[in-house]
mmCIF file of C-alpha atoms in Angstrom:
data_model
loop_
_atom_site.group_PDB
_atom_site.id
_atom_site.type_symbol
_atom_site.label_atom_id
_atom_site.label_comp_id
_atom_site.label_asym_id
_atom_site.label_seq_id
_atom_site.Cartn_x
_atom_site.Cartn_y
_atom_site.Cartn_z
ATOM 1 C CA MET P 1 36.998 46.339 -42.599
ATOM 2 C CA PRO P 2 40.392 47.132 -44.234
ATOM 3 C CA ASN P 3 40.489 50.338 -46.254
ATOM 4 C CA ASP P 4 40.658 50.524 -50.031
ATOM 5 C CA THR P 5 44.423 51.108 -50.023
ATOM 6 C CA ALA P 6 45.079 47.861 -48.136
ATOM 7 C CA LEU P 7 42.748 46.014 -50.475
ATOM 8 C CA TRP P 8 44.436 47.477 -53.551
ATOM 9 C CA ALA P 9 47.837 46.513 -52.131
ATOM 10 C CA ALA P 10 46.744 42.909 -51.689
ATOM 11 C CA THR P 11 45.088 42.867 -55.107
ATOM 12 C CA LEU P 12 48.137 44.284 -56.882
ATOM 13 C CA GLY P 13 50.718 42.390 -54.807
ATOM 14 C CA THR P 14 52.390 45.539 -53.497
ATOM 15 C CA THR P 15 52.951 47.150 -50.119
ATOM 16 C CA VAL P 16 50.302 49.455 -48.694
ATOM 17 C CA GLY P 17 52.697 52.387 -49.069
ATOM 18 C CA GLU P 18 53.324 51.653 -52.732
ATOM 19 C CA ALA P 19 49.592 51.205 -53.372
ATOM 20 C CA TRP P 20 48.944 54.591 -51.787
ATOM 21 C CA LEU P 21 51.621 56.304 -53.885
ATOM 22 C CA ARG P 22 50.120 54.758 -57.025
ATOM 23 C CA ARG P 23 46.509 55.366 -56.005
ATOM 24 C CA ASP P 24 45.759 57.696 -58.932
ATOM 25 C CA GLU P 25 47.332 55.507 -61.604
ATOM 26 C CA PRO P 26 45.022 53.579 -63.971
ATOM 27 C CA LYS P 27 44.519 49.979 -62.876
ATOM 28 C CA PRO P 28 44.534 46.965 -65.228
ATOM 29 C CA PRO P 29 40.998 45.657 -65.873
ATOM 30 C CA GLU P 30 41.826 42.265 -64.336
ATOM 31 C CA ALA P 31 43.043 43.982 -61.149
ATOM 32 C CA VAL P 32 39.849 46.027 -60.976
ATOM 33 C CA ALA P 33 37.809 42.836 -61.315
ATOM 34 C CA ARG P 34 39.789 41.150 -58.508
ATOM 35 C CA PHE P 35 39.394 44.239 -56.324
ATOM 36 C CA ARG P 36 35.615 44.317 -56.798
ATOM 37 C CA GLU P 37 35.276 40.586 -56.135
ATOM 38 C CA ALA P 38 37.349 40.866 -52.957
ATOM 39 C CA ALA P 39 35.335 43.887 -51.805
ATOM 40 C CA GLU P 40 32.106 41.941 -52.266
ATOM 41 C CA LEU P 41 33.476 39.037 -50.234
ATOM 42 C CA LEU P 42 34.584 41.382 -47.451
ATOM 43 C CA ALA P 43 31.108 42.922 -47.373
ATOM 44 C CA ARG P 44 29.737 39.418 -46.687
ATOM 45 C CA GLY P 45 32.072 38.989 -43.731
ATOM 46 C CA VAL P 46 34.701 36.816 -45.427
ATOM 47 C CA PRO P 47 38.113 37.243 -43.722
ATOM 48 C CA PHE P 48 40.499 39.569 -45.563
ATOM 49 C CA ALA P 49 43.050 36.843 -46.364
ATOM 50 C CA TYR P 50 40.415 34.601 -47.923
ATOM 51 C CA ALA P 51 38.893 37.513 -49.834
ATOM 52 C CA VAL P 52 42.189 38.458 -51.477
ATOM 53 C CA GLY P 53 43.527 34.894 -51.681
ATOM 54 C CA ARG P 54 46.927 35.600 -50.166
ATOM 55 C CA VAL P 55 48.534 36.101 -46.784
ATOM 56 C CA PRO P 56 52.004 37.224 -45.646
ATOM 57 C CA PHE P 57 53.836 34.942 -43.217
ATOM 58 C CA ARG P 58 57.378 35.852 -42.146
ATOM 59 C CA THR P 59 59.287 36.094 -45.467
ATOM 60 C CA LEU P 60 56.588 34.326 -47.482
ATOM 61 C CA ASP P 61 53.655 35.404 -49.631
ATOM 62 C CA LEU P 62 51.267 32.461 -49.472
ATOM 63 C CA ALA P 63 48.126 31.548 -51.341
ATOM 64 C CA ILE P 64 45.276 31.006 -48.894
ATOM 65 C CA ASP P 65 41.614 30.035 -49.055
ATOM 66 C CA ALA P 66 39.022 28.265 -46.941
ATOM 67 C CA ARG P 67 40.792 24.915 -47.338
ATOM 68 C CA ALA P 68 43.186 25.882 -44.533
ATOM 69 C CA LEU P 69 43.400 27.991 -41.394
ATOM 70 C CA ILE P 70 44.682 31.533 -41.937
ATOM 71 C CA PRO P 71 48.247 31.698 -40.516
ATOM 72 C CA ARG P 72 48.525 33.900 -37.415
ATOM 73 C CA PRO P 73 51.403 36.121 -36.287
ATOM 74 C CA GLU P 74 51.737 34.042 -33.105
ATOM 75 C CA THR P 75 52.847 31.074 -35.187
ATOM 76 C CA GLU P 76 55.706 33.155 -36.587
ATOM 77 C CA GLY P 77 57.127 33.178 -33.059
ATOM 78 C CA LEU P 78 57.173 29.380 -33.003
ATOM 79 C CA ILE P 79 59.314 29.391 -36.146
ATOM 80 C CA GLU P 80 61.674 31.904 -34.518
ATOM 81 C CA LEU P 81 62.224 29.631 -31.520
ATOM 82 C CA VAL P 82 62.843 26.583 -33.704
ATOM 83 C CA LEU P 83 65.294 28.295 -36.060
ATOM 84 C CA ALA P 84 67.325 29.547 -33.085
ATOM 85 C CA ARG P 85 67.732 26.002 -31.756
ATOM 86 C CA CYS P 86 67.634 23.528 -34.636
ATOM 87 C CA SER P 87 69.427 23.052 -37.941
ATOM 88 C CA GLY P 88 70.510 20.208 -40.159
ATOM 89 C CA GLY P 89 68.831 16.863 -40.587
ATOM 90 C CA PHE P 90 65.134 16.386 -41.267
ATOM 91 C CA ALA P 91 62.353 18.611 -39.958
ATOM 92 C CA ALA P 92 58.650 17.785 -39.839
ATOM 93 C CA ASP P 93 55.549 19.954 -39.665
ATOM 94 C CA ILE P 94 52.421 18.262 -38.324
ATOM 95 C CA GLY P 95 49.134 19.793 -39.426
ATOM 96 C CA ALA P 96 50.596 21.666 -42.368
ATOM 97 C CA GLY P 97 47.514 23.599 -43.461
ATOM 98 C CA SER P 98 48.697 26.176 -46.002
ATOM 99 C CA GLY P 99 52.293 25.014 -45.558
ATOM 100 C CA CYS P 100 53.362 28.165 -43.714
ATOM 101 C CA ILE P 101 55.482 26.387 -41.078
ATOM 102 C CA ALA P 102 57.065 23.841 -43.417
ATOM 103 C CA LEU P 103 57.939 26.456 -46.016
ATOM 104 C CA SER P 104 59.365 28.859 -43.438
ATOM 105 C CA LEU P 105 61.600 26.079 -42.124
ATOM 106 C CA ALA P 106 62.703 25.250 -45.667
ATOM 107 C CA VAL P 107 63.357 28.849 -46.717
ATOM 108 C CA GLU P 108 64.902 30.210 -43.524
ATOM 109 C CA GLY P 109 66.387 27.111 -41.919
ATOM 110 C CA ARG P 110 69.307 24.859 -42.740
ATOM 111 C CA PHE P 111 67.570 21.506 -42.923
ATOM 112 C CA GLU P 112 68.180 18.726 -45.411
ATOM 113 C CA LYS P 113 64.470 18.150 -45.988
ATOM 114 C CA VAL P 114 61.114 19.176 -44.536
ATOM 115 C CA ILE P 115 58.186 16.752 -44.314
ATOM 116 C CA ALA P 116 54.737 18.338 -43.947
ATOM 117 C CA VAL P 117 51.841 16.176 -42.760
ATOM 118 C CA GLU P 118 48.217 17.197 -43.294
ATOM 119 C CA GLN P 119 45.074 15.162 -42.639
ATOM 120 C CA SER P 120 42.811 17.122 -45.003
ATOM 121 C CA PRO P 121 43.404 16.281 -48.683
ATOM 122 C CA ALA P 122 42.076 19.743 -49.615
ATOM 123 C CA ALA P 123 44.505 21.533 -47.299
ATOM 124 C CA ALA P 124 47.335 19.277 -48.486
ATOM 125 C CA ALA P 125 46.561 20.343 -52.058
ATOM 126 C CA LEU P 126 46.817 23.996 -51.008
ATOM 127 C CA ALA P 127 50.138 23.309 -49.285
ATOM 128 C CA ARG P 128 51.444 21.709 -52.487
ATOM 129 C CA GLU P 129 50.350 24.777 -54.443
ATOM 130 C CA ASN P 130 52.337 26.942 -52.059
ATOM 131 C CA VAL P 131 55.396 24.711 -52.383
ATOM 132 C CA LEU P 132 55.257 25.289 -56.135
ATOM 133 C CA ARG P 133 54.626 29.006 -55.575
ATOM 134 C CA ILE P 134 57.625 29.462 -53.223
ATOM 135 C CA ALA P 135 59.914 26.842 -54.820
ATOM 136 C CA PRO P 136 62.321 26.514 -51.869
ATOM 137 C CA VAL P 137 65.787 25.092 -52.431
ATOM 138 C CA THR P 138 65.288 22.733 -49.493
ATOM 139 C CA PRO P 139 62.877 19.954 -50.525
ATOM 140 C CA VAL P 140 59.408 20.055 -48.939
ATOM 141 C CA GLU P 141 57.380 16.849 -49.134
ATOM 142 C CA ILE P 142 53.638 16.893 -48.377
ATOM 143 C CA ARG P 143 52.183 13.702 -46.899
ATOM 144 C CA ILE P 144 48.492 13.093 -46.238
ATOM 145 C CA GLY P 145 47.628 11.416 -42.937
ATOM 146 C CA ASN P 146 46.826 11.895 -39.282
ATOM 147 C CA LEU P 147 49.374 13.507 -36.990
ATOM 148 C CA LEU P 148 52.544 11.413 -36.685
ATOM 149 C CA GLY P 149 51.276 8.438 -38.688
ATOM 150 C CA PRO P 150 52.935 9.344 -42.014
ATOM 151 C CA LEU P 151 56.292 9.821 -40.266
ATOM 152 C CA VAL P 152 56.349 6.306 -38.855
ATOM 153 C CA GLU P 153 56.204 4.546 -42.215
ATOM 154 C CA ASN P 154 59.734 5.293 -43.511
ATOM 155 C CA GLY P 155 61.767 4.921 -40.326
ATOM 156 C CA GLU P 156 63.212 8.445 -40.569
ATOM 157 C CA ARG P 157 64.501 10.363 -37.568
ATOM 158 C CA TYR P 158 63.938 14.084 -37.199
ATOM 159 C CA ARG P 159 65.976 16.918 -35.730
ATOM 160 C CA VAL P 160 62.747 18.760 -34.945
ATOM 161 C CA ILE P 161 59.016 18.096 -35.150
ATOM 162 C CA VAL P 162 56.969 21.294 -35.207
ATOM 163 C CA SER P 163 53.221 21.636 -34.881
ATOM 164 C CA ASN P 164 50.509 24.205 -34.434
ATOM 165 C CA PRO P 165 47.849 21.602 -33.619
ATOM 166 C CA PRO P 166 44.161 22.304 -33.001
ATOM 167 C CA TYR P 167 43.833 23.217 -29.316
ATOM 168 C CA LEU P 168 40.324 24.491 -28.608
ATOM 169 C CA THR P 169 37.335 22.793 -27.008
ATOM 170 C CA ALA P 170 33.996 22.749 -28.799
ATOM 171 C CA ALA P 171 32.647 25.363 -26.384
ATOM 172 C CA GLU P 172 35.630 27.640 -27.004
ATOM 173 C CA TYR P 173 35.140 27.249 -30.741
ATOM 174 C CA GLU P 174 31.484 28.284 -30.474
ATOM 175 C CA ALA P 175 32.572 31.409 -28.590
ATOM 176 C CA LEU P 176 34.932 32.531 -31.364
ATOM 177 C CA ASP P 177 34.198 35.573 -33.463
ATOM 178 C CA SER P 178 31.943 34.716 -36.391
ATOM 179 C CA SER P 179 34.677 35.771 -38.841
ATOM 180 C CA VAL P 180 36.624 32.730 -37.651
ATOM 181 C CA ARG P 181 33.828 30.339 -36.748
ATOM 182 C CA ASP P 182 31.848 30.779 -39.966
ATOM 183 C CA PHE P 183 34.741 30.564 -42.418
ATOM 184 C CA GLU P 184 37.821 28.761 -41.102
ATOM 185 C CA PRO P 185 37.990 24.940 -40.914
ATOM 186 C CA ARG P 186 36.698 23.620 -37.584
ATOM 187 C CA ASP P 187 38.982 20.572 -37.628
ATOM 188 C CA ALA P 188 42.031 22.868 -37.602
ATOM 189 C CA LEU P 189 40.816 24.472 -34.369
ATOM 190 C CA VAL P 190 39.000 21.911 -32.187
ATOM 191 C CA SER P 191 40.736 18.978 -30.500
ATOM 192 C CA GLY P 192 38.681 16.753 -28.237
ATOM 193 C CA ILE P 193 36.693 17.540 -25.126
ATOM 194 C CA ASP P 194 39.628 19.207 -23.371
ATOM 195 C CA GLY P 195 41.332 20.798 -26.381
ATOM 196 C CA LEU P 196 44.377 18.608 -25.852
ATOM 197 C CA ALA P 197 43.719 15.495 -27.952
ATOM 198 C CA ALA P 198 46.185 16.366 -30.723
ATOM 199 C CA THR P 199 48.791 17.746 -28.306
ATOM 200 C CA ARG P 200 48.504 14.593 -26.200
ATOM 201 C CA ALA P 201 49.062 12.369 -29.254
ATOM 202 C CA LEU P 202 52.134 14.371 -30.298
ATOM 203 C CA LEU P 203 53.655 14.195 -26.827
ATOM 204 C CA ALA P 204 52.922 10.466 -26.676
ATOM 205 C CA GLY P 205 54.513 9.554 -29.992
ATOM 206 C CA ALA P 206 57.141 12.093 -31.041
ATOM 207 C CA ALA P 207 60.037 10.819 -28.922
ATOM 208 C CA ASN P 208 60.320 7.647 -31.002
ATOM 209 C CA LEU P 209 60.724 9.719 -34.161
ATOM 210 C CA LEU P 210 63.321 12.231 -32.998
ATOM 211 C CA GLU P 211 67.085 12.080 -33.156
ATOM 212 C CA PRO P 212 68.914 12.151 -29.811
ATOM 213 C CA GLN P 213 68.433 15.645 -28.367
ATOM 214 C CA GLY P 214 65.768 16.265 -30.991
ATOM 215 C CA VAL P 215 63.059 18.822 -30.216
ATOM 216 C CA LEU P 216 59.276 18.729 -30.296
ATOM 217 C CA ALA P 217 58.016 22.310 -30.704
ATOM 218 C CA LEU P 218 54.320 23.033 -30.172
ATOM 219 C CA GLU P 219 52.081 26.057 -30.278
ATOM 220 C CA ILE P 220 49.674 25.804 -27.335
ATOM 221 C CA ASP P 221 46.650 27.524 -25.855
ATOM 222 C CA GLU P 222 47.758 30.036 -23.231
ATOM 223 C CA ARG P 223 45.056 28.704 -20.870
ATOM 224 C CA ARG P 224 46.524 25.206 -20.927
ATOM 225 C CA ALA P 225 50.250 25.790 -20.523
ATOM 226 C CA GLY P 226 50.273 24.061 -17.140
ATOM 227 C CA ALA P 227 48.331 21.090 -18.498
ATOM 228 C CA VAL P 228 50.742 20.759 -21.437
ATOM 229 C CA ARG P 229 53.732 20.830 -19.094
ATOM 230 C CA ALA P 230 52.153 18.127 -16.927
ATOM 231 C CA LEU P 231 51.360 15.982 -19.969
ATOM 232 C CA ALA P 232 54.915 16.304 -21.258
ATOM 233 C CA HIS P 233 56.315 15.034 -17.963
ATOM 234 C CA GLU P 234 53.711 12.264 -17.900
ATOM 235 C CA TYR P 235 54.940 11.040 -21.296
ATOM 236 C CA GLY P 236 58.570 11.040 -20.218
ATOM 237 C CA TRP P 237 59.894 14.355 -21.513
ATOM 238 C CA HIS P 238 62.488 15.629 -19.046
ATOM 239 C CA ASP P 239 63.283 19.008 -20.590
ATOM 240 C CA VAL P 240 60.086 21.061 -20.899
ATOM 241 C CA ALA P 241 60.258 24.805 -21.615
ATOM 242 C CA ILE P 242 57.228 27.070 -22.019
ATOM 243 C CA HIS P 243 57.889 30.285 -23.943
ATOM 244 C CA ALA P 244 55.808 33.454 -24.156
ATOM 245 C CA ASP P 245 54.625 35.084 -27.351
ATOM 246 C CA LEU P 246 55.016 38.778 -28.181
ATOM 247 C CA PHE P 247 52.053 39.572 -25.941
ATOM 248 C CA GLY P 248 53.589 37.825 -22.936
ATOM 249 C CA CYS P 249 51.204 34.860 -23.093
ATOM 250 C CA PRO P 250 52.522 31.284 -22.648
ATOM 251 C CA ARG P 251 52.201 30.161 -26.262
ATOM 252 C CA TYR P 252 54.937 27.668 -27.112
ATOM 253 C CA ALA P 253 56.167 24.406 -25.614
ATOM 254 C CA LEU P 254 59.625 23.126 -26.580
ATOM 255 C CA VAL P 255 60.364 19.693 -25.188
ATOM 256 C CA LYS P 256 63.149 17.153 -25.479
ATOM 257 C CA GLU P 257 64.207 14.042 -23.607
ATOM 258 C CA GLY P 258 67.655 15.043 -22.495
#
């Protein structure tokens, strides 16, 4: 469990170092109430981000709760790869959750507009709250629907389509730590009997939505990198690159036709 200093930092909206330096200062009553509530949630096993209601992601400070998956550091690496390769035009984020990917693209990238698609109305509402919270200069539009469906309707073409889709099997989900399994949304984690249903659908349909030389960027399960590469070739993608995360695990697939 995180220590009191980390919990105070999250409660007060400061860094851990600043919270430690101010540890002996009187705290506002509302901050004390939030601290106690968060501590009670943590004692019941609730993940830290849900307990404090916020999570850092790259340059962002996002609101988070059980409506959406807690953003992971690995996903920050996906953003890094995309920003190094893509700019201008429209970008899309499939499976927006809290809006962490879409908002990072809007804040750090040089896109005209970012479209974020989310199947869960509850998660889409959270993403909209974070759009208002961050207020990026680049417009971010939240659309409710399944995978690529909401992108097909308007005939737009995208410079990049980014997704951290669900990629676990049901058995893998059941083997997760209870702090994940008991609190985070199952639908954001599990994808068919082989863990590849969402990835397969993205590889099957994204090419028709991309500009020439456009990129489909996916976070993947390290155990299925070979299967993702094979699927990409099966669906006609000629340029398939698998990239490692900070831990050296094959975590990202960047594919394009040319």
